[in-house]
Every structure is written in structure tokens, then in C-alpha cells.
Short mmCIF file of C-alpha atoms in Angstrom, two decimals:
data_model
loop_
_atom_site.label_atom_id
_atom_site.label_comp_id
_atom_site.label_asym_id
_atom_site.label_seq_id
_atom_site.Cartn_x
_atom_site.Cartn_y
_atom_site.Cartn_z
CA MET A 1 14.58 -4.49 -16.70
CA GLU A 2 15.35 -0.84 -17.33
CA ALA A 3 17.12 1.11 -14.63
CA GLY A 4 14.10 3.42 -14.22
CA THR A 5 11.72 0.52 -13.77
CA ARG A 6 14.07 -1.13 -11.30
CA SER A 7 14.27 1.96 -9.16
CA PHE A 8 10.45 2.16 -8.90
CA VAL A 9 10.26 -1.54 -7.95
CA GLY A 10 12.85 -0.75 -5.26
CA LEU A 11 10.81 2.24 -4.08
CA GLY A 12 7.76 -0.04 -3.72
CA ILE A 13 9.74 -2.66 -1.80
CA ARG A 14 11.24 -0.05 0.54
CA SER A 15 7.92 1.60 1.20
CA SER A 16 6.37 -1.78 2.07
CA LEU A 17 9.30 -2.67 4.38
CA ALA A 18 9.08 0.76 6.04
CA LEU A 19 6.00 -0.48 7.98
CA PRO A 20 2.86 -1.60 6.11
CA GLY A 21 4.40 -4.93 4.99
CA TRP A 22 5.23 -5.89 8.58
CA ILE A 23 1.84 -4.88 9.93
CA VAL A 24 -0.04 -6.82 7.26
CA ALA A 25 2.25 -9.82 7.90
CA LEU A 26 1.49 -9.70 11.64
CA SER A 27 -2.21 -9.84 10.85
CA PHE A 28 -1.59 -13.03 8.83
CA LEU A 29 -0.19 -14.76 11.93
CA GLY A 30 -3.81 -14.82 13.09
CA VAL A 31 -4.97 -16.26 9.76
CA GLY A 32 -2.44 -19.11 10.04
CA SER A 33 -3.58 -19.98 13.55
CA LEU A 34 -7.25 -20.06 12.51
CA ALA A 35 -6.42 -22.40 9.60
CA ARG A 36 -4.91 -24.84 12.06
CA ASP A 37 -7.92 -24.53 14.40
CA VAL A 38 -10.22 -25.83 11.62
CA GLY A 39 -7.87 -28.78 10.99
CA HIS A 40 -6.44 -27.71 7.62
CA PRO A 41 -2.85 -28.70 6.67
CA ILE A 42 -0.22 -25.95 6.55
CA GLY A 43 -0.13 -26.13 2.73
CA ALA A 44 -3.81 -25.18 2.54
CA ALA A 45 -3.20 -22.28 4.95
CA ILE A 46 -0.42 -20.95 2.71
CA LEU A 47 -2.55 -21.52 -0.39
CA SER A 48 -5.30 -19.39 1.18
CA THR A 49 -2.91 -16.45 1.55
CA VAL A 50 -1.52 -16.84 -1.98
CA ALA A 51 -4.84 -17.47 -3.73
CA ILE A 52 -7.23 -15.32 -1.65
CA TRP A 53 -4.86 -12.56 -0.49
CA ALA A 54 -7.46 -10.74 1.60
CA ALA A 55 -7.23 -11.11 5.38
CA PRO A 56 -10.92 -10.31 6.03
CA ALA A 57 -12.06 -12.98 3.52
CA GLN A 58 -9.74 -15.53 5.15
CA LEU A 59 -10.85 -14.60 8.68
CA ILE A 60 -14.49 -14.92 7.55
CA LEU A 61 -13.84 -18.25 5.74
CA TYR A 62 -12.14 -19.89 8.73
CA GLY A 63 -14.60 -18.29 11.15
CA SER A 64 -17.54 -19.84 9.26
CA LEU A 65 -15.84 -23.23 8.98
CA ALA A 66 -14.93 -23.19 12.69
CA GLY A 67 -18.56 -22.49 13.58
CA GLY A 68 -19.39 -25.77 11.86
CA GLY A 69 -21.24 -23.96 9.06
CA LEU A 70 -21.82 -25.27 5.55
CA VAL A 71 -19.07 -24.70 3.00
CA THR A 72 -21.61 -23.00 0.70
CA ALA A 73 -22.57 -20.58 3.49
CA ALA A 74 -18.87 -19.85 4.04
CA ALA A 75 -18.45 -19.15 0.31
CA LEU A 76 -21.41 -16.73 0.37
CA ALA A 77 -20.00 -14.91 3.41
CA VAL A 78 -16.62 -14.60 1.66
CA ALA A 79 -18.28 -13.28 -1.50
CA LEU A 80 -20.14 -10.58 0.45
CA SER A 81 -16.93 -9.47 2.16
CA ALA A 82 -15.18 -9.42 -1.24
CA ILE A 83 -17.68 -7.13 -2.99
CA ARG A 84 -15.50 -4.22 -1.88
CA LEU A 85 -12.73 -5.48 -4.18
CA LEU A 86 -14.86 -4.50 -7.20
CA PRO A 87 -15.06 -0.76 -6.48
CA MET A 88 -11.52 -0.81 -5.02
CA THR A 89 -10.12 -2.29 -8.22
CA LEU A 90 -12.14 0.05 -10.42
CA ALA A 91 -10.93 3.03 -8.38
CA ILE A 92 -7.24 2.18 -8.72
CA TRP A 93 -7.46 1.00 -12.33
CA PRO A 94 -6.92 4.32 -14.10
CA TYR A 95 -3.43 4.41 -12.48
CA LEU A 96 -2.50 0.84 -13.52
CA ARG A 97 -4.07 0.74 -16.97
CA ARG A 98 -1.46 0.96 -19.75
CA PRO A 99 -2.00 0.65 -23.49
CA GLY A 100 -1.34 -2.82 -24.92
CA GLN A 101 -1.66 -4.72 -21.60
CA SER A 102 -2.81 -8.32 -21.99
CA LEU A 103 -5.82 -9.54 -20.03
CA LEU A 104 -3.56 -11.93 -18.13
CA THR A 105 -1.29 -9.07 -17.01
CA GLN A 106 -4.34 -7.12 -15.88
CA LEU A 107 -5.71 -10.06 -13.89
CA GLY A 108 -2.26 -10.58 -12.34
CA LEU A 109 -2.08 -6.92 -11.26
CA ALA A 110 -5.63 -7.03 -9.91
CA HIS A 111 -4.78 -10.02 -7.72
CA PHE A 112 -2.49 -7.80 -5.58
CA ILE A 113 -5.36 -5.46 -4.71
CA ALA A 114 -6.28 -5.76 -1.04
CA ALA A 115 -6.73 -3.19 1.70
CA THR A 116 -3.08 -2.45 2.52
CA VAL A 117 -1.90 -2.29 -1.07
CA TRP A 118 -4.97 -0.28 -2.09
CA ILE A 119 -4.70 2.32 0.67
CA ASP A 120 -0.98 2.86 0.01
CA SER A 121 -1.34 2.92 -3.77
CA MET A 122 -4.29 5.30 -3.82
CA ARG A 123 -2.06 7.72 -1.90
CA ARG A 124 1.21 7.14 -3.77
CA LEU A 125 0.40 6.29 -7.40
CA PRO A 126 -1.12 9.61 -8.51
CA GLY A 127 2.15 11.38 -7.62
CA LEU A 128 4.38 8.95 -9.53
CA PRO A 129 5.16 9.24 -13.25
CA PRO A 130 2.86 6.88 -15.24
CA GLU A 131 5.72 4.53 -16.22
CA GLY A 132 6.72 4.11 -12.56
CA ARG A 133 3.27 3.21 -11.22
CA ILE A 134 3.09 -0.50 -12.13
CA PRO A 135 6.68 -1.26 -10.99
CA TYR A 136 6.02 0.52 -7.67
CA PHE A 137 2.70 -1.29 -7.23
CA VAL A 138 4.20 -4.73 -7.98
CA GLY A 139 7.23 -4.11 -5.74
CA PHE A 140 4.99 -3.01 -2.88
CA GLY A 141 2.39 -5.77 -3.37
CA ALA A 142 4.86 -8.65 -3.85
CA THR A 143 6.75 -7.62 -0.71
CA CYS A 144 3.57 -7.52 1.38
CA LEU A 145 2.47 -10.88 -0.05
CA SER A 146 5.86 -12.57 0.56
CA LEU A 147 6.02 -11.42 4.18
CA SER A 148 2.42 -12.53 4.69
CA ILE A 149 3.11 -16.03 3.31
CA VAL A 150 5.94 -16.48 5.82
CA ALA A 151 3.70 -15.09 8.58
CA THR A 152 0.84 -17.46 7.69
CA ALA A 153 3.20 -20.43 8.11
CA LEU A 154 4.66 -19.04 11.37
CA GLY A 155 1.18 -18.36 12.72
CA TYR A 156 0.12 -21.89 11.84
CA LEU A 157 3.09 -23.37 13.67
CA LEU A 158 3.36 -21.04 16.66
CA VAL A 159 0.20 -19.17 17.60
CA GLY A 160 -1.55 -22.15 19.19
CA ALA A 161 0.97 -21.79 22.01
CA LEU A 162 0.02 -18.16 22.71
CA PRO A 163 -2.15 -17.23 25.70
CA LEU A 164 -5.63 -15.99 24.76
CA PRO A 165 -5.06 -12.21 25.14
CA PHE A 166 -2.21 -12.35 22.60
CA ALA A 167 -4.00 -14.69 20.18
CA ALA A 168 -7.06 -12.40 20.33
CA GLY A 169 -4.74 -9.39 19.94
CA LEU A 170 -3.42 -10.76 16.64
CA LEU A 171 -6.98 -11.15 15.36
CA CYS A 172 -7.80 -7.60 16.47
CA LEU A 173 -4.80 -6.24 14.54
CA THR A 174 -6.66 -6.24 11.19
CA PRO A 175 -9.53 -4.03 12.44
CA ILE A 176 -7.17 -1.64 14.28
CA TYR A 177 -4.76 -1.38 11.35
CA PHE A 178 -7.47 -0.96 8.70
CA THR A 179 -9.30 1.71 10.71
CA VAL A 180 -6.19 3.77 11.47
CA SER A 181 -4.87 3.62 7.91
CA MET A 182 -8.27 4.41 6.39
CA MET A 183 -8.57 7.47 8.62
CA GLY A 184 -4.97 8.42 7.84
CA GLY A 185 -5.82 8.35 4.13
CA ALA A 186 -9.09 10.30 4.47
CA ARG A 187 -9.00 13.68 2.70
CA THR A 188 -12.52 14.84 1.94
CA ALA A 189 -15.83 15.09 3.81
CA GLY A 190 -16.98 12.17 1.64
CA ASP A 191 -14.08 9.96 2.82
CA TRP A 192 -14.97 10.62 6.48
CA ALA A 193 -18.65 10.02 5.80
CA ALA A 194 -17.82 6.72 4.06
CA ILE A 195 -15.70 5.52 7.01
CA GLY A 196 -18.28 6.57 9.61
CA LEU A 197 -21.22 5.09 7.71
CA GLY A 198 -19.35 1.86 6.94
CA LEU A 199 -18.43 1.34 10.60
CA GLY A 200 -21.77 2.47 12.01
CA LEU A 201 -24.32 0.98 9.63
CA VAL A 202 -23.31 -2.70 9.86
CA PRO A 203 -25.05 -3.51 13.19
CA ILE A 204 -28.14 -1.59 12.03
CA ALA A 205 -28.09 -3.34 8.64
CA ALA A 206 -27.65 -6.71 10.37
CA ALA A 207 -30.79 -6.01 12.41
CA VAL A 208 -32.81 -4.85 9.39
CA VAL A 209 -31.77 -7.21 6.55
CA GLY A 210 -30.03 -9.95 8.57
CA ARG A 211 -26.41 -10.98 9.04
CA ASP A 212 -26.18 -12.43 5.51
CA TYR A 213 -26.71 -9.15 3.65
CA ASP A 214 -25.46 -6.56 6.14
CA LEU A 215 -22.30 -5.77 4.15
CA LEU A 216 -24.12 -5.42 0.83
CA ALA A 217 -26.80 -3.13 2.30
CA THR A 218 -24.20 -1.01 4.09
CA GLY A 219 -22.15 -0.62 0.91
CA LEU A 220 -25.10 0.46 -1.22
CA VAL A 221 -26.76 2.81 1.29
CA GLY A 222 -23.57 4.09 2.93
CA GLY A 223 -21.68 4.54 -0.36
CA ALA A 224 -24.52 6.51 -1.95
CA SER A 225 -24.96 8.68 1.18
CA ALA A 226 -21.22 9.37 1.37
CA TYR A 227 -21.30 10.40 -2.30
CA LEU A 228 -24.18 12.83 -1.70
CA ILE A 229 -22.39 14.30 1.33
CA ASP A 230 -19.21 14.67 -0.74
CA ARG A 231 -21.04 16.38 -3.61
CA GLN A 232 -22.75 18.77 -1.18
CA ALA A 233 -19.38 19.62 0.42
CA ARG A 234 -17.78 20.27 -2.98
CA ARG A 235 -20.67 22.55 -3.97
CA ARG A 236 -20.36 24.52 -0.77
CA GLU A 237 -16.61 24.82 -1.30
CA ARG A 238 -17.10 26.11 -4.84
CA ALA A 239 -19.74 28.60 -3.65
CA ALA A 240 -17.41 29.85 -0.90
CA GLY A 241 -14.25 29.96 -3.00
CA MET B 1 -7.00 -43.64 -6.51
CA ILE B 2 -8.76 -40.29 -6.26
CA ALA B 3 -10.94 -41.57 -3.42
CA GLU B 4 -7.81 -42.42 -1.49
CA PHE B 5 -6.43 -38.88 -1.71
CA TRP B 6 -9.79 -37.17 -1.28
CA PRO B 7 -9.49 -36.44 2.48
CA TYR B 8 -6.11 -34.81 1.89
CA LEU B 9 -7.36 -32.72 -1.01
CA THR B 10 -10.55 -31.45 0.65
CA PRO B 11 -8.98 -28.53 2.57
CA TYR B 12 -7.23 -27.30 -0.60
CA LEU B 13 -10.48 -27.49 -2.55
CA VAL B 14 -12.37 -25.69 0.22
CA VAL B 15 -9.79 -22.88 0.16
CA LEU B 16 -9.97 -22.61 -3.64
CA LEU B 17 -13.74 -23.01 -4.14
CA ALA B 18 -15.18 -21.38 -1.00
CA GLY B 19 -12.38 -18.81 -0.55
CA ALA B 20 -10.40 -17.89 -3.65
CA LEU B 21 -13.20 -18.27 -6.22
CA PRO B 22 -15.82 -16.00 -4.58
CA ASN B 23 -13.08 -13.53 -3.59
CA GLU B 24 -11.24 -13.32 -6.93
CA SER B 25 -14.49 -13.04 -8.93
CA PHE B 26 -14.80 -9.41 -7.86
CA ARG B 27 -11.26 -8.53 -8.91
CA ILE B 28 -11.84 -10.22 -12.27
CA ALA B 29 -15.24 -8.55 -12.72
CA ALA B 30 -13.65 -5.15 -12.05
CA VAL B 31 -10.96 -5.72 -14.68
CA LEU B 32 -13.60 -6.72 -17.23
CA LEU B 33 -15.82 -3.74 -16.33
CA SER B 34 -12.99 -1.23 -16.13
CA ARG B 35 -12.89 -0.13 -19.75
CA GLY B 36 -13.82 3.51 -19.92
CA VAL B 37 -13.83 4.36 -16.21
CA ASP B 38 -12.77 8.01 -16.15
CA GLU B 39 -10.88 8.96 -12.99
CA THR B 40 -12.28 12.48 -13.01
CA SER B 41 -15.95 11.50 -13.40
CA GLU B 42 -18.68 11.66 -10.75
CA PHE B 43 -19.17 7.90 -11.24
CA PHE B 44 -15.57 7.37 -10.16
CA VAL B 45 -16.10 9.45 -6.98
CA TRP B 46 -19.13 7.30 -6.12
CA ILE B 47 -17.19 4.06 -6.79
CA ARG B 48 -14.27 5.23 -4.63
CA LEU B 49 -16.54 6.19 -1.72
CA THR B 50 -18.46 2.91 -1.98
CA ALA B 51 -15.12 1.05 -1.82
CA THR B 52 -14.16 2.94 1.36
CA THR B 53 -17.61 2.32 2.89
CA LEU B 54 -17.35 -1.42 2.21
CA LEU B 55 -13.84 -1.60 3.66
CA ALA B 56 -15.08 0.12 6.83
CA ALA B 57 -18.09 -2.22 6.85
CA VAL B 58 -15.83 -5.28 6.76
CA VAL B 59 -13.85 -3.84 9.70
CA SER B 60 -17.11 -3.32 11.57
CA ARG B 61 -18.18 -6.91 10.82
CA LEU B 62 -14.80 -8.26 12.07
CA LEU B 63 -15.32 -6.38 15.35
CA TYR B 64 -19.01 -7.01 15.73
CA ALA B 65 -19.13 -10.71 14.72
CA PRO B 66 -15.53 -11.92 15.11
CA ALA B 67 -13.81 -15.29 14.77
CA ALA B 68 -12.55 -17.72 17.40
CA GLN B 69 -10.42 -16.30 20.22
CA LEU B 70 -11.45 -12.71 19.53
CA GLU B 71 -15.04 -13.59 20.43
CA ALA B 72 -13.89 -14.48 23.96
CA VAL B 73 -13.08 -10.78 24.52
CA PRO B 74 -16.11 -8.46 25.04
CA LEU B 75 -17.23 -6.17 22.19
CA ALA B 76 -16.55 -3.08 24.33
CA ILE B 77 -12.84 -4.01 24.60
CA ARG B 78 -12.55 -4.70 20.86
CA VAL B 79 -14.15 -1.34 19.99
CA ALA B 80 -12.09 0.47 22.64
CA GLY B 81 -8.88 -1.05 21.20
CA VAL B 82 -9.68 0.49 17.81
CA ALA B 83 -10.66 3.83 19.41
CA VAL B 84 -7.39 3.99 21.40
CA GLY B 85 -5.45 3.23 18.20
CA VAL B 86 -7.18 6.04 16.31
CA ALA B 87 -6.70 8.51 19.18
CA ALA B 88 -2.98 7.65 19.45
CA PHE B 89 -2.56 7.97 15.67
CA PHE B 90 -3.82 11.56 15.66
CA THR B 91 -2.14 12.51 18.95
CA ALA B 92 1.24 11.25 17.70
CA ARG B 93 1.07 13.41 14.53
CA ARG B 94 -0.45 10.72 12.34
CA SER B 95 2.06 7.99 13.16
CA LEU B 96 0.67 4.65 11.95
CA LEU B 97 3.09 2.76 14.20
CA ALA B 98 2.05 4.71 17.32
CA GLY B 99 -1.63 4.10 16.55
CA ILE B 100 -1.22 0.36 16.11
CA VAL B 101 1.11 -0.15 19.08
CA ALA B 102 -1.16 1.85 21.41
CA GLY B 103 -4.35 0.15 20.20
CA GLU B 104 -2.85 -3.33 20.48
CA ALA B 105 -1.24 -2.63 23.88
CA PHE B 106 -4.55 -1.42 25.26
CA PHE B 107 -6.42 -4.37 23.74
CA VAL B 108 -4.04 -7.07 25.01
CA ALA B 109 -3.89 -5.50 28.50
CA ALA B 110 -7.69 -5.20 28.71
CA ALA B 111 -8.19 -8.72 27.32
CA TRP B 112 -5.71 -10.08 29.85
CA TRP B 113 -7.49 -8.26 32.70
CA PHE B 114 -10.86 -9.58 31.53
CA THR B 115 -9.84 -13.23 31.05
CA ARG B 116 -7.62 -13.59 34.14
CA GLY B 117 -8.85 -16.25 36.56
#
């Protein structure tokens, strides 16, 4: 590895260890405990973190299984929660795309994309030189993933012993953390509209189209509305400036 | 032989087929669709805002229809925990740590108060 590359990997590792890596790991304690609640072995719990690498999808998977639901219904619920990964990956791709990359490399990079890594990278990557972006991204993502694997195992082994307020607190960490970091990353009127519409439309969408399609409907309607609000705000800014 | 190991393999297959497969499909689809996405285009702005909306929607779903132990705590406390976290984040000059600690502290205290005997 070249010295330059190594220093960007180090930058990614340090920026993950500075806070986000620990927070995301704490939220995986809850995932580990849920895996044990549904009777899975610890190996399957760890596999879920390695192979899925998306806390909401894992919370939804184990939540559906715990409710005694069908495995196919659980898979559908996971798929609907994972739709966001498509636009998230597309949005970050211009910063990770390099000439001559193999498809396998691209799929490997894409596997790291999840909320924490995405929010941090969307903020940091544009300011880094193009050759430093992938090393930073991999350093950051691999650190978050490693800490989360350890946390999944610890959660599996330990959380059952926690009193309810603390066990519930670990499960509430993902929503609190995601909301605060999304708002911390918001820059434009469109970003704020997207956050507000995403949070607010789900109960309404669940009432209108049902619990199965609430995420899809919210994404389509809320995303398009946020875009129109953003375009309007940019026009007004141009007219004023 | 396979029948003998089947009960041990089932959880791993459930994780891979009902979890990893539907989840990873969207990352793979994005990589395959990504050719020619221009980061300065209007299409890209729409994609980015749809991604943010869906992330917020998943948060909303986790609060509104949560798993296991979280369901034992009333919706008002879950939502208030997030609100306290956001308020603390902005009050403490956008400190992520302050936001999370305050939100969690409020949530655990309120959940304890609600579930006590």
C-alpha cells in the first residue's frame, strides 16, 4: 500500500473511532439480543451483521420472526426497508467510482453502505482528493463493521440479563442516533423537507396503503415533494442573489 | 445427512435468504444502475432526497412499530426520547455525543418510571 493510501485508511479508522463507530456498535448490542430472543445461534447473529450490515433491516427481520410471522413476510418487510439503499448507493457512487474498477470491487464497496457510513461519507468524501476517497471509506466502514460484529456477539451473550428500560434503550438508540445525525448533516431546505416528510408520512401512509407498503409510499411521495421544495428554494435563492 | 443438520442450518439460511438477499439486492441494483449518474444533475438531487426521506421513514417505522422490548414502552416516550436527543444536539452546538446521551438518558429514565411496579 502506498503511504498516501495508508494515511487515508488511517483517517477513516480514526474518524470512525472518534464516535460514530462506537455508537453504531452500541446499536448492534440490541440486534444481538433480538437474535437470541428468536432462538438463533450466535453464529447466525454474527452472520446477520456481516451479511446484512443494516441495523434497521436486522431489527425488522428479528421483529417479524419474533411476532411468529412467515419467513416470506419477514423477507418482504426487509426488502421494503432496504429500498433506501438503492438511492443511497447511487448518491454516493460518483465519489467511489474509479476508472478500471472490477464489478466485484464495486459490489464489495457497496456492501459497506449503511446509514452511519453513508451519512459520514456524504459529508467527508467530497472534500477529500479523489485518490483518498476509497481508502477513507473502507477504513471508516471496516472499523464500524468490526466493532459492530463484536457488539452483536456481546449483545447476544449479555443483553438478556439487562432490565427492560436498558434493553429498550438499546433498541431506541438506532432511531435517536439516525435522527440526530441526519439533522446534523442537513444543509438545504430539501434535506429538512426530506427528514420531516420521511418521519411524518409513515403513520399516514400506513393508514392509507397499509403497513406493508408504508415505506415505499413515503419514499416516493416524500422524496418527490422534498425535491420540489428544494428546487423552489434554489430558484428563490437565485432570484434573490 | 443433510436432514440431520437441517435444524442447525435453518437460522443461517433464514438470515441469508430472508435478510441478506432482499437487503443486498438494492446495493447490487444500484451498482448496476449507476453508470452515468451525474452528481451535478437534477436527477441526482432527487435521488439524494429520496434516500434521505427513506432513511427518515425507516426511523419513523422503528419508532411507530418497534420490535420486542421497545414495544413495552409507550410511543410517546419513544418519540420524546428522539425529540430530547435532537434538542440537546442543537443546544450543545451540534454535539452528536450530547444529543445521543441526553436522548438515551431521558428515554431510559422515562421507561424505568413507566415500567416500575
